[in-house]
Short mmCIF file of N, CA and C in Angstrom, two decimals:
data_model
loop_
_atom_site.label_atom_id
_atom_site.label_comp_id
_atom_site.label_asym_id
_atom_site.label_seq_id
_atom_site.Cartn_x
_atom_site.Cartn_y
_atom_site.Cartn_z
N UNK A 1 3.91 21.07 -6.46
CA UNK A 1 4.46 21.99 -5.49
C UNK A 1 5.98 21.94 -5.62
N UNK A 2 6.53 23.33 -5.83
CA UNK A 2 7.72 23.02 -6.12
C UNK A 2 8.71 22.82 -4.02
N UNK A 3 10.15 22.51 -4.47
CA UNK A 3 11.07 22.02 -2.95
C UNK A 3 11.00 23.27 -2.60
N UNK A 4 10.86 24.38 -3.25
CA UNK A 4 11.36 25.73 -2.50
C UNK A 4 9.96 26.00 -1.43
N UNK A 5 8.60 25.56 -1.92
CA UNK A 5 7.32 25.93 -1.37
C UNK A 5 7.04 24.87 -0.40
N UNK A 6 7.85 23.26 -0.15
CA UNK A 6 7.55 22.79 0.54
C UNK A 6 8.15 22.81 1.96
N UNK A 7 9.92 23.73 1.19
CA UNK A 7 10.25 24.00 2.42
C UNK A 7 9.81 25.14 3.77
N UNK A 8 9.27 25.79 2.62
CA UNK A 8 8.66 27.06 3.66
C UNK A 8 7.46 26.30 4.69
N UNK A 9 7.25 25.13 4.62
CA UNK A 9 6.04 24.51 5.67
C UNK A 9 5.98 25.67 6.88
N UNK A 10 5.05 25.62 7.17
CA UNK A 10 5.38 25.41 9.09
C UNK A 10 5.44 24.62 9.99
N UNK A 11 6.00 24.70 10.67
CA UNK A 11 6.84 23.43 11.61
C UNK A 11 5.24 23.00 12.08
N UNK A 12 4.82 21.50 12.33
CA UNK A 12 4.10 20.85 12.73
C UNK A 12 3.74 22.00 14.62
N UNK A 13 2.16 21.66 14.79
CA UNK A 13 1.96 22.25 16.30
C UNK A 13 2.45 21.34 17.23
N UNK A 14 2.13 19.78 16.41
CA UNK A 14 2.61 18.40 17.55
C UNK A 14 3.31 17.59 16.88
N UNK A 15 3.84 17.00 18.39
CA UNK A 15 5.08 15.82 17.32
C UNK A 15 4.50 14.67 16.86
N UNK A 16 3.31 14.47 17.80
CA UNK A 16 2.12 13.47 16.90
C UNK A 16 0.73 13.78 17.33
N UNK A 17 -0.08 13.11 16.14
CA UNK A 17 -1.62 13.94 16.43
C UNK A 17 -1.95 12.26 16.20
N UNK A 18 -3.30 11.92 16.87
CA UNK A 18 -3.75 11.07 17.90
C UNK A 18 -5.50 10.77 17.36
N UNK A 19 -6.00 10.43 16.19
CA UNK A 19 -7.09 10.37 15.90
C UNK A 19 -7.74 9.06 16.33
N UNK A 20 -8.72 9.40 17.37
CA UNK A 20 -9.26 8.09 18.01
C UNK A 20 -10.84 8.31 17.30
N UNK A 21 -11.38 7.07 16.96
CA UNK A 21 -13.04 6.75 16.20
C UNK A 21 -13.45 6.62 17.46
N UNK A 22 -14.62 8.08 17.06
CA UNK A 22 -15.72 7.68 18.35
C UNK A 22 -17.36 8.00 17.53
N UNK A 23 -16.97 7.56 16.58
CA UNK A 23 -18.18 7.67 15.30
C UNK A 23 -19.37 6.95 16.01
N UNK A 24 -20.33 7.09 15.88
CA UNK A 24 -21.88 6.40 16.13
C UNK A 24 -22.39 5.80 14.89
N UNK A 25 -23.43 4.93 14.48
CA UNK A 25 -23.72 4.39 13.89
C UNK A 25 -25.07 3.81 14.32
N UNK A 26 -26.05 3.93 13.64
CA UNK A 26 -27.47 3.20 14.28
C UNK A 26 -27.33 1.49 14.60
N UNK A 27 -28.07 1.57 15.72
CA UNK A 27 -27.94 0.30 16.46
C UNK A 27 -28.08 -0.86 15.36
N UNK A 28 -27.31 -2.10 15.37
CA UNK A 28 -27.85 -3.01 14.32
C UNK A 28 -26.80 -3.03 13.31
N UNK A 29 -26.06 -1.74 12.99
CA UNK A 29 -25.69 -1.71 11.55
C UNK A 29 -24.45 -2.92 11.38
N UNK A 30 -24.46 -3.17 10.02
CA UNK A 30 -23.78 -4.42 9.51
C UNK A 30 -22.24 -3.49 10.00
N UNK A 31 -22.01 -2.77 10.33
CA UNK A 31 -20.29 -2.89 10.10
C UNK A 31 -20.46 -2.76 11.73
N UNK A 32 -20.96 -2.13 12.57
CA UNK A 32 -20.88 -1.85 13.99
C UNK A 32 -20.23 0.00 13.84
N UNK A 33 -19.98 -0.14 14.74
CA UNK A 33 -19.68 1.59 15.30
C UNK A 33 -18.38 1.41 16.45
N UNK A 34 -17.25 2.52 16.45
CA UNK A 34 -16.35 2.31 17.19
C UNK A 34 -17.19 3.17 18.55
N UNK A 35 -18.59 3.75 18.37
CA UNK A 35 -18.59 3.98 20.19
C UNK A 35 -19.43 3.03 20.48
N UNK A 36 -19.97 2.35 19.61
CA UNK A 36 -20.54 1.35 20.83
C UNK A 36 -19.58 -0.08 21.03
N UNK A 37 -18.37 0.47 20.89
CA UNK A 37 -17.25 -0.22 21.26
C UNK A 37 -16.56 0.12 22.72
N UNK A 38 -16.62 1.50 22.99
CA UNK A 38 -16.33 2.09 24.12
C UNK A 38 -15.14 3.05 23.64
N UNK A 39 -15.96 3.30 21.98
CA UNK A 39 -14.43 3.78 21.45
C UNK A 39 -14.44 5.58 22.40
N UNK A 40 -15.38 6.05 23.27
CA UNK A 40 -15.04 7.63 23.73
C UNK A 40 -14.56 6.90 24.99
N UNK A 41 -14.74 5.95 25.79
CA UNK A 41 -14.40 5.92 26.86
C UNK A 41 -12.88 5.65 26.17
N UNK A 42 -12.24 4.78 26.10
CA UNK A 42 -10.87 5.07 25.65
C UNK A 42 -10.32 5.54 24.87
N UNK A 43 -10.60 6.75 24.12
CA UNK A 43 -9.78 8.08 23.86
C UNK A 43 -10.11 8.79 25.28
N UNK A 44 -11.02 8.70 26.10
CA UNK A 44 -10.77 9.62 27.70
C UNK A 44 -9.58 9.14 28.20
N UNK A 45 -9.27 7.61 28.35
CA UNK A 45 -8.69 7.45 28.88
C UNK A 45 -7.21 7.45 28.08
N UNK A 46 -7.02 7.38 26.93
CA UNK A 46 -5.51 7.79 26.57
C UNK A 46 -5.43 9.15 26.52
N UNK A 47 -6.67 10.01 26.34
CA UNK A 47 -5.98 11.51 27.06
C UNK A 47 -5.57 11.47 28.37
N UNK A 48 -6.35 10.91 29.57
CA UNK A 48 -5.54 11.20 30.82
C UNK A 48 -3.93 10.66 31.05
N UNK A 49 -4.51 9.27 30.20
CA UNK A 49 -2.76 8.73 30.39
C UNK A 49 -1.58 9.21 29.96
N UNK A 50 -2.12 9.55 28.71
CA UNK A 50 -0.91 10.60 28.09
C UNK A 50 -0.55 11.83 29.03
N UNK A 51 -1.59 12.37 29.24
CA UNK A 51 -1.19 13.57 30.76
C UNK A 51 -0.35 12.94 31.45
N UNK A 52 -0.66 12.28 32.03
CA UNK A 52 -0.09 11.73 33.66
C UNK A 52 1.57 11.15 32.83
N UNK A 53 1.67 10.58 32.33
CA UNK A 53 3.06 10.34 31.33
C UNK A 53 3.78 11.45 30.27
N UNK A 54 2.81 12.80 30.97
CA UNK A 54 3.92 13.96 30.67
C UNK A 54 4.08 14.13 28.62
N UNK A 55 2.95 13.40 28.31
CA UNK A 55 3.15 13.81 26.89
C UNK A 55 2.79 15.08 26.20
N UNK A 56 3.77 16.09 26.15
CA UNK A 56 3.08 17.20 25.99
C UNK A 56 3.09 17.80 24.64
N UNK A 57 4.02 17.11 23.88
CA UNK A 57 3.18 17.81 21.78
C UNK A 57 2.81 16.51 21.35
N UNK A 58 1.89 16.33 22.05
CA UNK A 58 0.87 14.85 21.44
C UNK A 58 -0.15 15.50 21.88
N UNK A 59 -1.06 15.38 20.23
CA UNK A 59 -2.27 15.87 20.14
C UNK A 59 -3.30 14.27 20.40
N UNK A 60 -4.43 14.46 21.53
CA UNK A 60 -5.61 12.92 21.16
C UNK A 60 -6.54 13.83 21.00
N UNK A 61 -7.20 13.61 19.83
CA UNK A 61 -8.43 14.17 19.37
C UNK A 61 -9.43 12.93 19.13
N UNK A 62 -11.02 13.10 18.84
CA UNK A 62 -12.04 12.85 18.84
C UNK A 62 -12.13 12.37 17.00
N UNK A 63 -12.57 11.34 16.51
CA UNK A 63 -12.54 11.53 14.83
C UNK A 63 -13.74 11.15 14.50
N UNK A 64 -14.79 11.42 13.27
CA UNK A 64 -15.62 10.59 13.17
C UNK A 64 -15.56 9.50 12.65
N UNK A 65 -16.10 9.09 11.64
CA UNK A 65 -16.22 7.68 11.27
C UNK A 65 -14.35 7.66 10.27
N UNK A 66 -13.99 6.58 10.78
CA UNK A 66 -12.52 6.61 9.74
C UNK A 66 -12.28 5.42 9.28
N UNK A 67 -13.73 4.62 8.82
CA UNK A 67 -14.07 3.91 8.04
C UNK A 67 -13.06 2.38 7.90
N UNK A 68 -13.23 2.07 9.26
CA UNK A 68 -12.56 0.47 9.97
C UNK A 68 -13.37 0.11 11.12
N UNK A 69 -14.51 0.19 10.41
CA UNK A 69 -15.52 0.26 11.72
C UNK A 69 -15.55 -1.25 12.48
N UNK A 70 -15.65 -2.22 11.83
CA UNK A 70 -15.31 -3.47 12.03
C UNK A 70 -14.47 -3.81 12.80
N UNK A 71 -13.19 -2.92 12.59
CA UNK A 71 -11.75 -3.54 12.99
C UNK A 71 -12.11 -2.54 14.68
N UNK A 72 -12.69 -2.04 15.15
CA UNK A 72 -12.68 -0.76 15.99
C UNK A 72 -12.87 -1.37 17.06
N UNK A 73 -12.75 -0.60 18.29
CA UNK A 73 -12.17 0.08 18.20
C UNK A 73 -10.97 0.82 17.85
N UNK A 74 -10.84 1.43 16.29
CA UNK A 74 -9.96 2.76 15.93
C UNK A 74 -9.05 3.68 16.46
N UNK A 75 -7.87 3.69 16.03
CA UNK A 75 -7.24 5.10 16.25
C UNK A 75 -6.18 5.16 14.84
N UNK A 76 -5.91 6.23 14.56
CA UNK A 76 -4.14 6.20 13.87
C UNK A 76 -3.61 7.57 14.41
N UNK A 77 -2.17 7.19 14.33
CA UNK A 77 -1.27 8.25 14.98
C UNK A 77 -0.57 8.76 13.81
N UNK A 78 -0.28 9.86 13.69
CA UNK A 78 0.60 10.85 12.53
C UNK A 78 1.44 11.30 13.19
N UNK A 79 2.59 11.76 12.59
CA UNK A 79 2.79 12.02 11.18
C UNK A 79 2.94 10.87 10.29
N UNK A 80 3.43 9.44 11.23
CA UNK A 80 3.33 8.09 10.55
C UNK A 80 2.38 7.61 9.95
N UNK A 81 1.06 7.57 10.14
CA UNK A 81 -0.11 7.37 9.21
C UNK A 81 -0.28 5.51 9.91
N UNK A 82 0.15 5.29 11.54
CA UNK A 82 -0.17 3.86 11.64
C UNK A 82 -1.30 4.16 12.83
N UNK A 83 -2.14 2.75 11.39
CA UNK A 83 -2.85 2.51 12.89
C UNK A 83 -3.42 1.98 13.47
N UNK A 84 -4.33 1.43 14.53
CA UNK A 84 -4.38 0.28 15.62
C UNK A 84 -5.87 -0.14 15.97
N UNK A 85 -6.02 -0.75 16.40
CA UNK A 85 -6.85 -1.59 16.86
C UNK A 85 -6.72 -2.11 18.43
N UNK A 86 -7.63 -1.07 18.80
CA UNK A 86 -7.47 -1.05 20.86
C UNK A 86 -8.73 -1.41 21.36
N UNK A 87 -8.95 -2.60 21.19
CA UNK A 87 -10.32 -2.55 22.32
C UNK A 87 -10.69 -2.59 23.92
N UNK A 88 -9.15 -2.29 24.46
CA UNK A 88 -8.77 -2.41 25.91
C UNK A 88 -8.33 -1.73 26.14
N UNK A 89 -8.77 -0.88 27.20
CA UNK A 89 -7.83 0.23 28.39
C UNK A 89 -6.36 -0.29 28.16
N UNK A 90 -5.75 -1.79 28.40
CA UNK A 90 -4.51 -1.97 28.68
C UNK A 90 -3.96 -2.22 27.22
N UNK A 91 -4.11 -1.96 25.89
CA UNK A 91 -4.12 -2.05 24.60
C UNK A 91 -3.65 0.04 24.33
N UNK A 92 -4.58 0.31 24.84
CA UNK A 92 -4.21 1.74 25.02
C UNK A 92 -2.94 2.27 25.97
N UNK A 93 -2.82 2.02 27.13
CA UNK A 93 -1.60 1.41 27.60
C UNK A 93 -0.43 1.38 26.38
N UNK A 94 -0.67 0.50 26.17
CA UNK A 94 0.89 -0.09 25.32
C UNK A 94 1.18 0.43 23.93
N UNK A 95 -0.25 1.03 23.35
CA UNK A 95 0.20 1.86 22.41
C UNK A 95 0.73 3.43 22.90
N UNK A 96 0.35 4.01 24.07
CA UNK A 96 0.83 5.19 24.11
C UNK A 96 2.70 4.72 24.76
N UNK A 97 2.78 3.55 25.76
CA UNK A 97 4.21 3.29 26.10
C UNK A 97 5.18 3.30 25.02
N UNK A 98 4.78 2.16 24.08
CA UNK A 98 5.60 1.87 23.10
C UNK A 98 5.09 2.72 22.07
N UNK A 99 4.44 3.29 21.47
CA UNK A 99 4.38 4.27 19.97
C UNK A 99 4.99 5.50 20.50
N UNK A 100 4.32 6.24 21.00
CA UNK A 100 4.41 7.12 21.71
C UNK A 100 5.44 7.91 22.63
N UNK A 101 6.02 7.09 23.81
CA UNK A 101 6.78 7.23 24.34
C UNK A 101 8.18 6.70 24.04
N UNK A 102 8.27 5.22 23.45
CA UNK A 102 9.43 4.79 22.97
C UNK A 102 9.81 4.79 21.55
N UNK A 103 8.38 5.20 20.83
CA UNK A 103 8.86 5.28 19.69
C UNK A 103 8.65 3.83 18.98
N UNK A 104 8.32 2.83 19.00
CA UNK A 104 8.38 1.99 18.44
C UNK A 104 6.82 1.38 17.53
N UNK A 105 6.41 -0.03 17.97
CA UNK A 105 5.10 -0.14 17.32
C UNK A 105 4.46 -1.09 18.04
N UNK A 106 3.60 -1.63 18.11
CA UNK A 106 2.45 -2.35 18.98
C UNK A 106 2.11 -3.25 17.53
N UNK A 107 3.06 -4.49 17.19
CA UNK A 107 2.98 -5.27 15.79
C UNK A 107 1.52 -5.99 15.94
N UNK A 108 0.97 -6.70 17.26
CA UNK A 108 -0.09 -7.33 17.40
C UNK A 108 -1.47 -6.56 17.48
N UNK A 109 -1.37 -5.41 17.29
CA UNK A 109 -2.12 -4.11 17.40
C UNK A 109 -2.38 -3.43 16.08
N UNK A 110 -1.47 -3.28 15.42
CA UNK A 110 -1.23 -2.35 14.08
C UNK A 110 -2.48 -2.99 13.47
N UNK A 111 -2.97 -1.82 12.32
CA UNK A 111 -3.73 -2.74 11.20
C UNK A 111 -3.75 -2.47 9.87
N UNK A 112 -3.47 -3.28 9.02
CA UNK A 112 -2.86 -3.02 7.84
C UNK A 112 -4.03 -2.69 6.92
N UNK A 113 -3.84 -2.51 5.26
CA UNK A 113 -5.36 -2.28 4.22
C UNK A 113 -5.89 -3.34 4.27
N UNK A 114 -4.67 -4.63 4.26
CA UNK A 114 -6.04 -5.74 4.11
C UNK A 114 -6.84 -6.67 4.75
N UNK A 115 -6.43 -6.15 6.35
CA UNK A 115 -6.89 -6.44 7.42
C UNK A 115 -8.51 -6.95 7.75
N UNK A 116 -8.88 -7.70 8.07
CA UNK A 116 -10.06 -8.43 8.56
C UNK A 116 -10.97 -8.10 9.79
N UNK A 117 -11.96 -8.19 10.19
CA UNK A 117 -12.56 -8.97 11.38
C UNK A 117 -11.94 -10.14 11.91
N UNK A 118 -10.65 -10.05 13.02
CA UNK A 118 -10.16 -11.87 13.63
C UNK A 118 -11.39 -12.23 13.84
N UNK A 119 -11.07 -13.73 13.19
CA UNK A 119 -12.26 -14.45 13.79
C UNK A 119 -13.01 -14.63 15.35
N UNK A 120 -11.44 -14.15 16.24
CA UNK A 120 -12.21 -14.48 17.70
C UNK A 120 -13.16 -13.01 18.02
N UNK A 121 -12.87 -11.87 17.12
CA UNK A 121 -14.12 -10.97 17.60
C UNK A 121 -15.29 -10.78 16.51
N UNK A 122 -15.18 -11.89 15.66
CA UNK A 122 -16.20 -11.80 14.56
C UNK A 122 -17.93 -12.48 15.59
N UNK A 123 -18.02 -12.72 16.26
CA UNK A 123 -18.99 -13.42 17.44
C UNK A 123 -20.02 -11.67 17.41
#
């Protein structure tokens, strides 16, 4: 693609888009599933929060499987491409305060390629 065709983009709809795993997976399966994590109940709840904190070109959408099923509950935020590991209402919290609102990162949260199962939720 040449600079002249990349400049013609169109300007992004949001200043960040918000992909939360609410993938299913049959009961049992070796990797697990981010909803039977409670991964829809908290994308509900970082859509309301983001409302109520006035975030208004932040897209939270629904994703299917985005294949960190282990690490899940899932999300990553764009245009940065980071992303997290929330298994708590108050985990959700602090990624929309600090990513989101301040701009920064949630370091104990983030999850990298070569990231694991921690042992304390491998149980």
């Amino acid at each position: 693609m040449s600079e002249r065709e990349k400049s013609s983009d169109p300007k992004p709809y949001y200043e960040a888009h918000v992909f939360c795993c609410t993938n299913r997976r049959p009961a049992g399966h070796p990797r697990g599933c981010c909803a039977e994590k409670d991964g829809e109940a908290l994308r509900d709840h970082m859509k309301s929060r983001a409302k109520e904190l006035g975030l208004k070109n932040v897209r939270i959408n629904s994703a299917g499987c985005l294949d960190r099923c282990e690490l899940g509950p899932t999300l990553v935020i764009y245009p940065e491409g980071v992303w997290y590991s929330v298994p708590t209402k108050e985990d959700i919290d602090e990624v929309l305060k600090t990513h989101l609102v301040e701009g920064g990162r949630v370091g104990r949260l983030m999850l990298q390629t070569k990231d694991k199962l921690p042992e304390d939720r491998a149980k």
